[in-house]
Coordinates of C-alpha atoms in Angstrom, one line a residue:
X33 CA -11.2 -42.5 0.9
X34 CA -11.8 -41.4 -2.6
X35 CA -14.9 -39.3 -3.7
X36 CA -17.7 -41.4 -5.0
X37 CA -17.6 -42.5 -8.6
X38 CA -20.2 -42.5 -11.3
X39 CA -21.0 -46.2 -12.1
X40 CA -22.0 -47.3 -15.4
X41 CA -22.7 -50.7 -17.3
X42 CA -20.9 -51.1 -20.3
X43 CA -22.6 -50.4 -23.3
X44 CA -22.1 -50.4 -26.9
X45 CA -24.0 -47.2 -28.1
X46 CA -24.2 -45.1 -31.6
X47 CA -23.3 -41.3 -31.4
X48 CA -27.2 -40.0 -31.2
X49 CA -27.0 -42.6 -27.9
X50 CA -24.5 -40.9 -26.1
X51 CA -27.3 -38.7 -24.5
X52 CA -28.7 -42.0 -23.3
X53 CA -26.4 -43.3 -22.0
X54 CA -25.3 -39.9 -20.2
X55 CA -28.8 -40.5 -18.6
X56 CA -27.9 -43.8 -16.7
X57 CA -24.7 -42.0 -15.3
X58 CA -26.1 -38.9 -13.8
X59 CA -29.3 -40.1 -12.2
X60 CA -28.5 -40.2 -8.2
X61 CA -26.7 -39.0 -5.4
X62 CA -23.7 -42.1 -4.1
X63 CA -27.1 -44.4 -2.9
X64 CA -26.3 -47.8 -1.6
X65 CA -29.8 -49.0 -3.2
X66 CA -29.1 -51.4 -6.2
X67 CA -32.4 -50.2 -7.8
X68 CA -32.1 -46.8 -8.4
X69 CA -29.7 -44.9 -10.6
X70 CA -26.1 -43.9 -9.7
X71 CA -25.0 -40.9 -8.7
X72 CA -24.3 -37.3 -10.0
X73 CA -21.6 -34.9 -9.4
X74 CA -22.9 -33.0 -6.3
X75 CA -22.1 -35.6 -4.0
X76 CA -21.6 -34.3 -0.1
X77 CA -18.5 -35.2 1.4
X78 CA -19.2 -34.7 5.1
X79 CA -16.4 -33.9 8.5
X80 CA -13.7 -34.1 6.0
X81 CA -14.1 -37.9 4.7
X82 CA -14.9 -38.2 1.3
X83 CA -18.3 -40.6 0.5
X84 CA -16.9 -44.4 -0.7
X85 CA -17.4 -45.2 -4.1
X86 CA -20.4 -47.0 -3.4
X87 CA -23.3 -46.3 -6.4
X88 CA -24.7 -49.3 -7.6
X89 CA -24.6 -49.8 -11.6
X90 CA -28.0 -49.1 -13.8
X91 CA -30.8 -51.7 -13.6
X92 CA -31.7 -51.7 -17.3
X93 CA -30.9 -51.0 -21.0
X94 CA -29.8 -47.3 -21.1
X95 CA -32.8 -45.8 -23.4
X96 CA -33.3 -45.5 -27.1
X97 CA -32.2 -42.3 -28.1
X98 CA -35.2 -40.3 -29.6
X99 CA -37.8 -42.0 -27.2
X100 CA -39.8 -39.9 -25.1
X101 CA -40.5 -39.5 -21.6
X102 CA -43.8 -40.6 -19.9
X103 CA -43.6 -37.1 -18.3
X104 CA -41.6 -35.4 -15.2
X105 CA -42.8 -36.3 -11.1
X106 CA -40.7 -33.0 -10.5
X107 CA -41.7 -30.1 -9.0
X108 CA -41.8 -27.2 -11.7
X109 CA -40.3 -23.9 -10.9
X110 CA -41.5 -21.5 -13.2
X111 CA -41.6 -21.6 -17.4
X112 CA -39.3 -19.8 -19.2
X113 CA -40.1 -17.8 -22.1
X114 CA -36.9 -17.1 -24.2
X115 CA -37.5 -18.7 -27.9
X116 CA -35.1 -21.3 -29.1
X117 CA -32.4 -20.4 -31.4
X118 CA -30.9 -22.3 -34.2
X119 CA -28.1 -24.6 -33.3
X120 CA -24.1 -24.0 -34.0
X121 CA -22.0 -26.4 -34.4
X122 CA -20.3 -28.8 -31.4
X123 CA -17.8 -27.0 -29.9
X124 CA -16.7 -27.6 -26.0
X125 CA -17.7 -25.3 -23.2
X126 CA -14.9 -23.6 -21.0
X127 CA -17.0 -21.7 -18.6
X128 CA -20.2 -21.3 -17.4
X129 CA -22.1 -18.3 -15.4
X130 CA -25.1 -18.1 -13.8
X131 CA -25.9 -14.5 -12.8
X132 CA -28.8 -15.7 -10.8
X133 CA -26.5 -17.1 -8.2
X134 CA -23.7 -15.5 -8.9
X135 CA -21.6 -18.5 -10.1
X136 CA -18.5 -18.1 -12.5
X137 CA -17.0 -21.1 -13.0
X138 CA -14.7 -22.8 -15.4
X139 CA -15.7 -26.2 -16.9
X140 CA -13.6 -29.3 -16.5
X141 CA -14.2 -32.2 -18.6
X142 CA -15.9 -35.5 -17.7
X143 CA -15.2 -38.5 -19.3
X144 CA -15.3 -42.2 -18.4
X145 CA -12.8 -43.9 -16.5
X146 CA -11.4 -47.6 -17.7
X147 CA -13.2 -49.5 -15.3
X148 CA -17.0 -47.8 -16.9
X149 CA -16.7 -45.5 -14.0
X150 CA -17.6 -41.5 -14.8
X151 CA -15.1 -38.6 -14.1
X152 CA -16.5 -36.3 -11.4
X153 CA -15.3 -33.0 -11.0
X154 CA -11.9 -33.0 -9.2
X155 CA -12.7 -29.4 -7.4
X156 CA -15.9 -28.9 -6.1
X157 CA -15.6 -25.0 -7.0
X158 CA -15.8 -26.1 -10.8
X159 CA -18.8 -27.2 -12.5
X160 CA -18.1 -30.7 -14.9
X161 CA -19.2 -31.0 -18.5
X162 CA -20.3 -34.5 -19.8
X163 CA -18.1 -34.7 -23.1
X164 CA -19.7 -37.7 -24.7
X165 CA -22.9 -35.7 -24.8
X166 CA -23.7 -32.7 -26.9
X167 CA -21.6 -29.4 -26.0
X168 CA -23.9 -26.5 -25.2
X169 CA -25.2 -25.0 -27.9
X170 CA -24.9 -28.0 -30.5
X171 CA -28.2 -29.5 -30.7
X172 CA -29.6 -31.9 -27.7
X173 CA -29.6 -31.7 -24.2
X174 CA -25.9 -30.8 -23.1
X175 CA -25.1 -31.4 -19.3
X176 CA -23.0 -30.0 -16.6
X177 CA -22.5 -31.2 -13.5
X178 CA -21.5 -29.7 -10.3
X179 CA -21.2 -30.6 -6.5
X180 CA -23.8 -29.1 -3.9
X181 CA -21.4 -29.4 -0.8
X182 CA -17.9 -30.4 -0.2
X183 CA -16.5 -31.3 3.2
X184 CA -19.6 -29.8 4.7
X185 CA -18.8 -26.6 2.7
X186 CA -20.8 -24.8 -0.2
X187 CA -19.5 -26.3 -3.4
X188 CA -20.2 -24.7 -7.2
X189 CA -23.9 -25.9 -7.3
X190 CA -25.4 -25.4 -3.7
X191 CA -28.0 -23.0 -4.7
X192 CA -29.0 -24.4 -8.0
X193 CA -32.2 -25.4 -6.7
X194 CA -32.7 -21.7 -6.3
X195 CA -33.6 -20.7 -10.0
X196 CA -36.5 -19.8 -12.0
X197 CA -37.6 -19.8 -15.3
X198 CA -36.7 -17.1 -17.3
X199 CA -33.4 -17.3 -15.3
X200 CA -30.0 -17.0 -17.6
X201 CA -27.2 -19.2 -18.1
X202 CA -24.2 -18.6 -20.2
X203 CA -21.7 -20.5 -21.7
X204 CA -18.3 -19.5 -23.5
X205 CA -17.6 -22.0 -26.0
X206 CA -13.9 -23.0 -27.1
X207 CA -14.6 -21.1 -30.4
X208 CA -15.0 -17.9 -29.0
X209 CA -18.9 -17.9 -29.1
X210 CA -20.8 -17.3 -25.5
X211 CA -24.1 -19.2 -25.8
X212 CA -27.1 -17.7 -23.7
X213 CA -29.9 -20.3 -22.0
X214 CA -32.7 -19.4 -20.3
X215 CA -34.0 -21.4 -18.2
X216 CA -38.1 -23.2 -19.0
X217 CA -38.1 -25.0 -15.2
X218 CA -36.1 -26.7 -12.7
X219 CA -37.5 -29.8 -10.5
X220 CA -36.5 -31.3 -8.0
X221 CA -36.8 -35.5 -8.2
X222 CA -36.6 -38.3 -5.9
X223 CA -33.7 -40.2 -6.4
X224 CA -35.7 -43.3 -7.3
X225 CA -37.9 -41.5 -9.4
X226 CA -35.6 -39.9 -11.7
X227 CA -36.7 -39.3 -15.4
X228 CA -33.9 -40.5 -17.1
X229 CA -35.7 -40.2 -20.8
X230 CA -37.4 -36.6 -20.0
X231 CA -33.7 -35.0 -19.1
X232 CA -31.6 -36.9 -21.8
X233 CA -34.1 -37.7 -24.8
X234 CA -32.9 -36.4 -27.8
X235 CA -34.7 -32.8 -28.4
X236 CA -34.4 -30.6 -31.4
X237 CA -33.1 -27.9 -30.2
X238 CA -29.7 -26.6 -28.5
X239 CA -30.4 -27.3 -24.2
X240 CA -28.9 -27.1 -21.0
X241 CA -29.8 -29.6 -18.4
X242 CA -27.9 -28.5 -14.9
X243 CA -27.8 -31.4 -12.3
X244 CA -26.9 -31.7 -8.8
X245 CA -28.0 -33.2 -5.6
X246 CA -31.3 -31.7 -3.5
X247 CA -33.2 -33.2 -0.9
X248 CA -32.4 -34.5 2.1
X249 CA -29.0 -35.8 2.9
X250 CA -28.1 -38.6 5.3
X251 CA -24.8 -37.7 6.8
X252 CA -24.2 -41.6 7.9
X253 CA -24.4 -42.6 4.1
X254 CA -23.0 -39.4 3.2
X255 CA -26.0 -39.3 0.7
X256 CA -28.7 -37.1 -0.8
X257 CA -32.2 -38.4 -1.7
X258 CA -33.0 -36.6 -4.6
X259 CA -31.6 -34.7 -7.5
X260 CA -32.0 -31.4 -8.8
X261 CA -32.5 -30.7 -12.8
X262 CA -32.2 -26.8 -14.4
X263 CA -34.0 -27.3 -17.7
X264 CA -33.0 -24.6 -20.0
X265 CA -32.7 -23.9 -23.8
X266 CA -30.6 -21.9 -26.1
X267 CA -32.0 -18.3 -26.8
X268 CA -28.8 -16.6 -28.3
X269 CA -25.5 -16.8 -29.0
X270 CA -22.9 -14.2 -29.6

Protein backbone atom coordinates (compact mmCIF):
# COMPACT_ATOMS: atom_id res chain seq x y z
CA UNK A 1 0.00 0.00 0.00
CA UNK A 2 1.26 3.42 -0.66
CA UNK A 3 1.50 6.16 2.14
CA UNK A 4 -1.46 8.39 2.17
CA UNK A 5 -1.62 11.31 -0.27
CA UNK A 6 -2.42 14.97 0.19
CA UNK A 7 -5.67 15.60 -1.86
CA UNK A 8 -6.39 18.78 -3.40
CA UNK A 9 -9.20 20.32 -5.77
CA UNK A 10 -7.83 21.91 -8.63
CA UNK A 11 -7.58 25.49 -8.53
CA UNK A 12 -6.54 28.28 -10.61
CA UNK A 13 -4.80 30.59 -8.07
CA UNK A 14 -2.45 33.93 -8.41
CA UNK A 15 1.04 33.84 -6.76
CA UNK A 16 -0.06 35.81 -3.31
CA UNK A 17 -2.78 32.57 -3.36
CA UNK A 18 -0.40 29.89 -3.18
CA UNK A 19 -0.47 30.30 0.72
CA UNK A 20 -4.15 29.55 0.30
CA UNK A 21 -4.21 27.10 -1.31
CA UNK A 22 -1.30 25.42 0.78
CA UNK A 23 -4.03 25.81 3.48
CA UNK A 24 -6.59 23.27 1.90
CA UNK A 25 -3.72 20.68 1.53
CA UNK A 26 -2.22 20.53 4.91
CA UNK A 27 -5.28 20.65 7.14
CA UNK A 28 -5.82 16.79 8.45
CA UNK A 29 -4.37 13.69 9.31
CA UNK A 30 -5.59 10.67 6.13
CA UNK A 31 -9.50 11.12 7.67
CA UNK A 32 -12.14 9.16 5.80
CA UNK A 33 -14.67 12.15 6.67
CA UNK A 34 -15.62 13.99 3.35
CA UNK A 35 -16.13 17.26 5.44
CA UNK A 36 -13.03 17.99 6.92
CA UNK A 37 -9.72 18.91 5.36
CA UNK A 38 -7.16 16.41 4.04
CA UNK A 39 -4.34 15.37 5.54
CA UNK A 40 -0.81 16.63 6.48
CA UNK A 41 2.54 15.02 6.37
CA UNK A 42 2.69 13.21 9.77
CA UNK A 43 0.59 10.57 8.84
CA UNK A 44 1.03 7.18 11.18
CA UNK A 45 1.68 4.23 9.30
CA UNK A 46 0.96 1.41 11.79
CA UNK A 47 2.40 -2.77 12.04
CA UNK A 48 4.31 -2.06 9.01
CA UNK A 49 1.29 -1.19 6.41
CA UNK A 50 1.28 2.01 5.17
CA UNK A 51 -2.37 4.16 5.61
CA UNK A 52 -4.39 4.03 1.89
CA UNK A 53 -4.56 7.04 0.23
CA UNK A 54 -7.87 7.75 1.45
CA UNK A 55 -8.27 11.83 2.36
CA UNK A 56 -11.16 13.28 0.95
CA UNK A 57 -10.68 16.52 -1.21
CA UNK A 58 -11.54 20.24 0.32
CA UNK A 59 -15.23 21.15 0.77
CA UNK A 60 -14.93 24.80 -0.44
CA UNK A 61 -13.11 27.61 -2.33
CA UNK A 62 -9.49 27.61 -0.98
CA UNK A 63 -9.44 31.26 0.83
CA UNK A 64 -8.69 34.73 -0.43
CA UNK A 65 -5.30 35.42 0.20
CA UNK A 66 -5.04 38.51 2.62
CA UNK A 67 -8.36 37.47 4.49
CA UNK A 68 -8.24 37.02 8.04
CA UNK A 69 -8.98 34.41 10.43
CA UNK A 70 -12.10 34.56 12.77
CA UNK A 71 -9.43 33.46 15.42
CA UNK A 72 -7.66 30.05 16.58
CA UNK A 73 -9.92 27.06 18.83
CA UNK A 74 -6.26 25.93 19.58
CA UNK A 75 -4.68 25.43 22.64
CA UNK A 76 -1.88 28.12 23.06
CA UNK A 77 1.40 27.12 24.41
CA UNK A 78 3.28 30.01 25.45
CA UNK A 79 3.96 33.64 23.40
CA UNK A 80 7.10 34.17 22.13
CA UNK A 81 8.89 37.33 22.44
CA UNK A 82 11.62 37.57 19.63
CA UNK A 83 10.78 40.85 17.32
CA UNK A 84 10.27 40.30 13.72
CA UNK A 85 12.95 41.03 11.35
CA UNK A 86 12.86 42.40 7.94
CA UNK A 87 12.32 39.89 5.19
CA UNK A 88 15.19 38.51 2.55
CA UNK A 89 14.47 37.60 -0.41
CA UNK A 90 12.86 33.78 -1.49
CA UNK A 91 15.35 31.48 -1.40
CA UNK A 92 14.65 27.49 -0.60
CA UNK A 93 15.38 25.93 2.76
CA UNK A 94 17.76 22.92 2.88
CA UNK A 95 17.67 22.09 6.51
CA UNK A 96 15.95 22.78 9.44
CA UNK A 97 16.93 22.43 13.40
CA UNK A 98 15.12 22.58 16.33
CA UNK A 99 17.37 22.60 19.30
CA UNK A 100 14.33 22.25 21.52
CA UNK A 101 13.98 18.69 20.51
CA UNK A 102 16.97 18.01 19.20
CA UNK A 103 15.92 17.61 15.45
CA UNK A 104 18.45 18.16 12.50
CA UNK A 105 17.00 17.41 9.53
CA UNK A 106 17.41 18.09 5.89
CA UNK A 107 14.39 19.50 3.92
CA UNK A 108 12.95 17.70 0.94
CA UNK A 109 10.74 19.41 -1.39
CA UNK A 110 6.97 19.08 -1.70
CA UNK A 111 5.21 19.68 -4.68
CA UNK A 112 2.04 18.56 -6.34
CA UNK A 113 1.57 15.42 -8.06
CA UNK A 114 -0.39 15.33 -11.69
CA UNK A 115 -3.40 13.96 -10.37
CA UNK A 116 -3.75 17.42 -7.69
CA UNK A 117 -2.41 15.15 -5.19
CA UNK A 118 0.57 16.79 -2.67
CA UNK A 119 4.07 15.23 -2.29
CA UNK A 120 4.64 13.92 1.30
CA UNK A 121 7.91 13.37 2.56
CA UNK A 122 9.38 10.11 1.13
CA UNK A 123 11.49 9.44 4.57
CA UNK A 124 9.87 9.99 7.64
CA UNK A 125 13.37 11.13 9.23
CA UNK A 126 13.15 14.29 6.91
CA UNK A 127 10.98 17.12 7.49
CA UNK A 128 9.03 18.42 3.81
CA UNK A 129 8.94 22.04 2.73
CA UNK A 130 5.76 23.20 0.72
CA UNK A 131 7.51 24.93 -2.42
CA UNK A 132 4.53 26.75 -3.80
CA UNK A 133 4.44 28.68 -0.57
CA UNK A 134 6.80 31.25 0.67
CA UNK A 135 10.43 29.81 1.63
CA UNK A 136 11.41 30.64 5.23
CA UNK A 137 12.42 33.83 5.59
CA UNK A 138 10.75 35.47 2.44
CA UNK A 139 7.74 37.17 3.64
CA UNK A 140 4.41 35.06 4.67
CA UNK A 141 3.79 32.03 6.47
CA UNK A 142 6.42 29.31 5.03
CA UNK A 143 5.55 25.63 6.03
CA UNK A 144 7.26 22.44 6.71
CA UNK A 145 5.92 19.41 7.14
CA UNK A 146 6.97 16.38 8.91
CA UNK A 147 5.62 12.86 9.96
CA UNK A 148 4.83 12.18 13.82
CA UNK A 149 5.29 8.21 13.57
CA UNK A 150 6.26 5.81 10.91
CA UNK A 151 5.62 2.08 11.10
CA UNK A 152 4.78 2.64 14.76
CA UNK A 153 8.19 4.26 15.08
CA UNK A 154 9.24 7.94 16.10
CA UNK A 155 9.43 9.85 12.79
CA UNK A 156 11.11 13.63 12.36
CA UNK A 157 8.12 15.47 14.11
CA UNK A 158 6.89 13.26 17.04
CA UNK A 159 7.66 15.69 19.72
CA UNK A 160 6.64 18.85 18.05
CA UNK A 161 3.82 19.25 20.15
CA UNK A 162 6.46 19.59 22.86
CA UNK A 163 7.54 23.32 22.19
CA UNK A 164 7.12 26.63 23.73
CA UNK A 165 7.20 29.98 22.83
CA UNK A 166 10.27 31.64 22.89
CA UNK A 167 11.45 28.20 21.53
CA UNK A 168 14.12 28.42 18.33
CA UNK A 169 14.00 27.21 15.01
CA UNK A 170 16.57 27.57 12.33
CA UNK A 171 16.69 27.28 8.87
CA UNK A 172 19.77 27.19 6.30
CA UNK A 173 18.66 28.69 3.17
CA UNK A 174 20.15 27.63 -0.37
CA UNK A 175 21.93 31.07 -0.39
CA UNK A 176 24.00 30.46 2.40
CA UNK A 177 21.96 32.50 4.97
CA UNK A 178 20.58 30.47 8.22
CA UNK A 179 17.27 32.21 9.21
CA UNK A 180 16.42 32.11 13.10
CA UNK A 181 12.40 31.76 14.25
CA UNK A 182 11.23 31.88 17.45
CA UNK A 183 8.50 30.43 18.13
CA UNK A 184 4.91 32.96 19.47
CA UNK A 185 2.73 29.56 20.20
CA UNK A 186 1.85 26.16 19.12
CA UNK A 187 -1.85 24.60 19.29
CA UNK A 188 -3.08 21.79 19.03
CA UNK A 189 -6.57 21.58 16.69
CA UNK A 190 -9.20 19.22 15.99
CA UNK A 191 -9.06 17.92 12.84
CA UNK A 192 -12.48 19.34 11.91
CA UNK A 193 -11.73 22.44 13.36
CA UNK A 194 -8.74 23.45 11.72
CA UNK A 195 -8.05 27.23 10.99
CA UNK A 196 -7.15 27.07 7.62
CA UNK A 197 -7.09 31.27 7.24
CA UNK A 198 -5.32 31.85 10.75
CA UNK A 199 -2.15 29.40 9.73
CA UNK A 200 -2.03 30.39 5.92
CA UNK A 201 -3.36 34.12 5.68
CA UNK A 202 -1.03 36.23 4.15
CA UNK A 203 1.06 38.06 7.15
CA UNK A 204 3.63 40.76 6.85
CA UNK A 205 6.22 39.41 8.05
CA UNK A 206 8.84 36.45 7.43
CA UNK A 207 6.93 33.03 9.48
CA UNK A 208 7.27 29.55 10.21
CA UNK A 209 4.18 27.48 10.59
CA UNK A 210 5.37 23.68 11.60
CA UNK A 211 2.52 21.01 11.11
CA UNK A 212 2.04 17.61 12.02
CA UNK A 213 -0.45 15.19 13.40
CA UNK A 214 -1.46 15.30 17.45
CA UNK A 215 -4.26 13.86 19.13
CA UNK A 216 -5.45 10.67 19.28
CA UNK A 217 -4.88 8.09 16.63
CA UNK A 218 -7.15 5.28 15.63
CA UNK A 219 -4.90 2.50 14.61
CA UNK A 220 -7.95 0.72 12.52
CA UNK A 221 -8.09 3.91 10.25
CA UNK A 222 -4.55 4.39 10.72
CA UNK A 223 -5.58 8.03 11.56
CA UNK A 224 -5.01 11.03 13.90
CA UNK A 225 -7.80 13.43 15.06
CA UNK A 226 -6.16 16.47 15.30
CA UNK A 227 -3.23 18.50 14.03
CA UNK A 228 -0.49 20.22 15.61
CA UNK A 229 0.64 23.96 14.44
CA UNK A 230 4.28 25.68 15.68
CA UNK A 231 3.64 29.26 15.01
CA UNK A 232 6.82 31.13 14.79
CA UNK A 233 8.37 34.25 13.19
CA UNK A 234 11.58 35.37 11.82
CA UNK A 235 13.89 37.11 14.51
CA UNK A 236 17.30 37.01 12.63
CA UNK A 237 19.16 35.97 10.03
CA UNK A 238 22.77 35.42 9.53
Amino acid sequence: MKPTLIRSRRLTLGPLAAVALAGLLLTGCGGQNAAKPPAPAGQNQQDGAPAAADAAPPTGKAPAAGSQSGGSTGTGAGAGSGRAEQALARSAPQKISIPSLNVSSSLETLQQNSDGTMQTPKDPALAGWYEPGPTPGSQGPAVIAGHVTWNGASAVFEKLKTMKGGDTIKVTRQDGKTVTFTVDRVAEYPKAEFPTLEVYKNIDHAGLRLVTCGGNFDPKKHYYDSNVVVYARMTGAA
